[in-house]
mmCIF file of C-alpha atoms in Angstrom:
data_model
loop_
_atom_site.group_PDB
_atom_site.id
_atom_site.type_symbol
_atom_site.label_atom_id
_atom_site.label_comp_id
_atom_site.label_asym_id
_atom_site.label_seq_id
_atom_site.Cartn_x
_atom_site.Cartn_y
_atom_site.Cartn_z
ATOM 1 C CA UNK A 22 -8.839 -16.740 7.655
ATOM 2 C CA UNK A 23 -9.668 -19.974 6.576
ATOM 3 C CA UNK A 24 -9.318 -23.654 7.464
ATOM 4 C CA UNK A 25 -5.333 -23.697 6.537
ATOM 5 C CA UNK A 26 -4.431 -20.973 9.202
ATOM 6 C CA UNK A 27 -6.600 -22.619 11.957
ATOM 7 C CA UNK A 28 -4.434 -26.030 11.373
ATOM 8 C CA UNK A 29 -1.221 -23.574 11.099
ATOM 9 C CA UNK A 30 -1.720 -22.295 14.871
ATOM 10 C CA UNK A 31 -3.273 -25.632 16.211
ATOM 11 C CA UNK A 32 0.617 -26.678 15.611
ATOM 12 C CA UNK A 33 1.592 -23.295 18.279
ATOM 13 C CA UNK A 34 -1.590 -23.948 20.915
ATOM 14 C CA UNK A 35 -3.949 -26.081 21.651
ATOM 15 C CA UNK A 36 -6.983 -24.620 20.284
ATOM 16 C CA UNK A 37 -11.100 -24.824 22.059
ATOM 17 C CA UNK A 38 -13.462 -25.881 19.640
ATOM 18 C CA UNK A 39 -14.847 -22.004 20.024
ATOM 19 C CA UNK A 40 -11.110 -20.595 19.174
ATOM 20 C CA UNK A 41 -10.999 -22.694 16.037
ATOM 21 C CA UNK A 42 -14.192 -21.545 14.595
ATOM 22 C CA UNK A 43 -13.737 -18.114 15.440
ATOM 23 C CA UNK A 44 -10.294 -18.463 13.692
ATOM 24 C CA UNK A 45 -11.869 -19.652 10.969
ATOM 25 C CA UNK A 46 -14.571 -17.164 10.808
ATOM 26 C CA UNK A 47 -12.325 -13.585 10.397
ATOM 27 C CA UNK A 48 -12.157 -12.360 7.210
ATOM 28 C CA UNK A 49 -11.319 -9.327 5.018
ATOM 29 C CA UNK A 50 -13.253 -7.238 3.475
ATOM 30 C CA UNK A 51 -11.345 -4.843 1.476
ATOM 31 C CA UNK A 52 -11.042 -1.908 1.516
ATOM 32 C CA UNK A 53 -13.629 -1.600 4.592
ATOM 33 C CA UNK A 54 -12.226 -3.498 7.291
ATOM 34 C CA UNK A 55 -10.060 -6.929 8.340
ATOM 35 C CA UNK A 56 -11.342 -9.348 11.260
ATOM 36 C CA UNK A 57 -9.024 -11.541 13.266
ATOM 37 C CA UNK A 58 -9.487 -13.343 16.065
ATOM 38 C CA UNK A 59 -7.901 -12.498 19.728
ATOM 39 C CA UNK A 60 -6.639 -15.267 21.810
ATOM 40 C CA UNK A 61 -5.988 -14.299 25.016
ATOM 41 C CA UNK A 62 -5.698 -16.566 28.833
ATOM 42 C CA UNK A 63 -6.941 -12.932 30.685
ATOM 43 C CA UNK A 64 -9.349 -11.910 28.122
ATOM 44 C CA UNK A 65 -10.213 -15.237 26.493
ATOM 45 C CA UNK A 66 -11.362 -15.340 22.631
ATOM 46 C CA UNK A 67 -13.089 -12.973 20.796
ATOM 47 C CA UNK A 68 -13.602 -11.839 16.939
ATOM 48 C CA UNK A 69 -12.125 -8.264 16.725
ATOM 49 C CA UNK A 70 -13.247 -5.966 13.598
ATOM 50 C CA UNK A 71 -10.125 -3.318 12.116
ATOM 51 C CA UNK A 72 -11.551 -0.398 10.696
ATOM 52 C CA UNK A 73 -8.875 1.796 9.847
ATOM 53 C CA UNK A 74 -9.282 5.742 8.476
ATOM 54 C CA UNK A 75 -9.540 5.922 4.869
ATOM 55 C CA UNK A 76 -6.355 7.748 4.045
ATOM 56 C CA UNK A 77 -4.191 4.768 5.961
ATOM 57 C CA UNK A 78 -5.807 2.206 3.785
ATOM 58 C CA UNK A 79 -5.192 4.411 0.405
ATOM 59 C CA UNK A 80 -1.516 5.023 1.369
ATOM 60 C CA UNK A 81 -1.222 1.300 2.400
ATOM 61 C CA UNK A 82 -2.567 -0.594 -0.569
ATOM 62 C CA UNK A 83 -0.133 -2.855 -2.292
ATOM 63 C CA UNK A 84 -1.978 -4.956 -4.524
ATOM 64 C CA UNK A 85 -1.012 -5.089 -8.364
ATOM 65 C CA UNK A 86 -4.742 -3.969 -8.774
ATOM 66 C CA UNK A 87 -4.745 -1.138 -6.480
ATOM 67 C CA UNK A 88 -1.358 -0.065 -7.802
ATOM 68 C CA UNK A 89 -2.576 0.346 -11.102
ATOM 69 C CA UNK A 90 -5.813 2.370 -10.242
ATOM 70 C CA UNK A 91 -3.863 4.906 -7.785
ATOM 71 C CA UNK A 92 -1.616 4.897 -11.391
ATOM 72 C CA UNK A 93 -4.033 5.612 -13.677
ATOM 73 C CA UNK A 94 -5.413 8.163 -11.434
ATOM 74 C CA UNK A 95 -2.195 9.924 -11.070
ATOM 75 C CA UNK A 96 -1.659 10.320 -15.183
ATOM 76 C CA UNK A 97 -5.719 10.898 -15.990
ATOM 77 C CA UNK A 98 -5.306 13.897 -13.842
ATOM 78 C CA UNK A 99 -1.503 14.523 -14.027
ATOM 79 C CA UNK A 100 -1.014 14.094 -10.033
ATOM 80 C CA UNK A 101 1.145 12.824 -7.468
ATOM 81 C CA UNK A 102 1.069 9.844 -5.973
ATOM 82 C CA UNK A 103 0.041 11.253 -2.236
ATOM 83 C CA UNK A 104 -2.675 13.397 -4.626
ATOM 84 C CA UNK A 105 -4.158 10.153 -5.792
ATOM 85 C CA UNK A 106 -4.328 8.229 -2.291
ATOM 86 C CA UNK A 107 -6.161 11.429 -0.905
ATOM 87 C CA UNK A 108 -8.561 10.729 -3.776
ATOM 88 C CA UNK A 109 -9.016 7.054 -3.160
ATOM 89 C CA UNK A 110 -9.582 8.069 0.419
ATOM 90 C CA UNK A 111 -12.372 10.061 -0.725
ATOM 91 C CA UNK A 112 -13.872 7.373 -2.489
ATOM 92 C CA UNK A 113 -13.618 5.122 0.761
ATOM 93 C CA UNK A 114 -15.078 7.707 2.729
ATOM 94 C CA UNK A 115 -17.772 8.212 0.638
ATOM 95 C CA UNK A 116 -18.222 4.183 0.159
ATOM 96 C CA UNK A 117 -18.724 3.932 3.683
ATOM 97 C CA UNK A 118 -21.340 7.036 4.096
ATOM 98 C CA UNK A 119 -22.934 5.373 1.314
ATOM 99 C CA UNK A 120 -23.275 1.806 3.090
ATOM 100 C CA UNK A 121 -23.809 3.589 6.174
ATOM 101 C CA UNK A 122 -26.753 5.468 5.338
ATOM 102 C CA UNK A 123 -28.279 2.161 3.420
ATOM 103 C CA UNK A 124 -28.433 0.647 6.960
ATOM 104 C CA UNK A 125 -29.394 4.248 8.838
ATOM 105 C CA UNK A 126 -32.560 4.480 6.284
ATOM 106 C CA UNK A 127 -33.558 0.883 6.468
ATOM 107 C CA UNK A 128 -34.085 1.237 10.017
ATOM 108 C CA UNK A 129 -37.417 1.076 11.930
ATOM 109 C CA UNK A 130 -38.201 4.605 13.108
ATOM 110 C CA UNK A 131 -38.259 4.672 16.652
ATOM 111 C CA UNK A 132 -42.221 5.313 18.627
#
């Protein structure tokens, strides 16, 4: 989110200095995960992270971009359309192992 959606709910709630810049902090990073920012009088604010499986993000993508790769996946290997999201979930899956195990190998090994 941005500056623009900050102002949008300042017009709904009065907004702490902390909610505002958490606000404008969440962000998406596709196709790995989307942040947004809980406002809550029990729980107070916090940043919360999405993460959602692989195969839900495949089926879900909408973009003119990510129509046209699940397309030309489907006709370069003459499949269906549920064929090439299971596909594209591989790739996520793999994408994350990959950038998982960049972090896993970077780390200090423990005494």
């Amino acid at each position: 989110m941005g500056e623009d959606e900050a102002q949008q709910i300042s017009r709904f709630k009065n907004l702490t200095p902390e909610e505002h810049y958490l606000i404008r902090q969440a962000k998406i990073e596709k196709p790995n995960y989307t942040e947004g920012t809980m406002l809550s009088d029990r729980f107070g604010c916090g940043l919360i992270r999405y993460i959602p499986p692989s195969l839900v993000l495949a089926l879900a993508q909408t973009d003119a971009d990510e129509k046209n790769a699940r397309k030309r996946l489907m006709d370069e290997h003459r499949i269906s359309e549920l064929e090439a999201a299971f596909r594209i979930a591989d790739q996520i899956s793999a994408s994350r192992r990959a950038w998982q195990n960049r972090f896993n190998n970077a780390a200090p090994a423990a005494a």
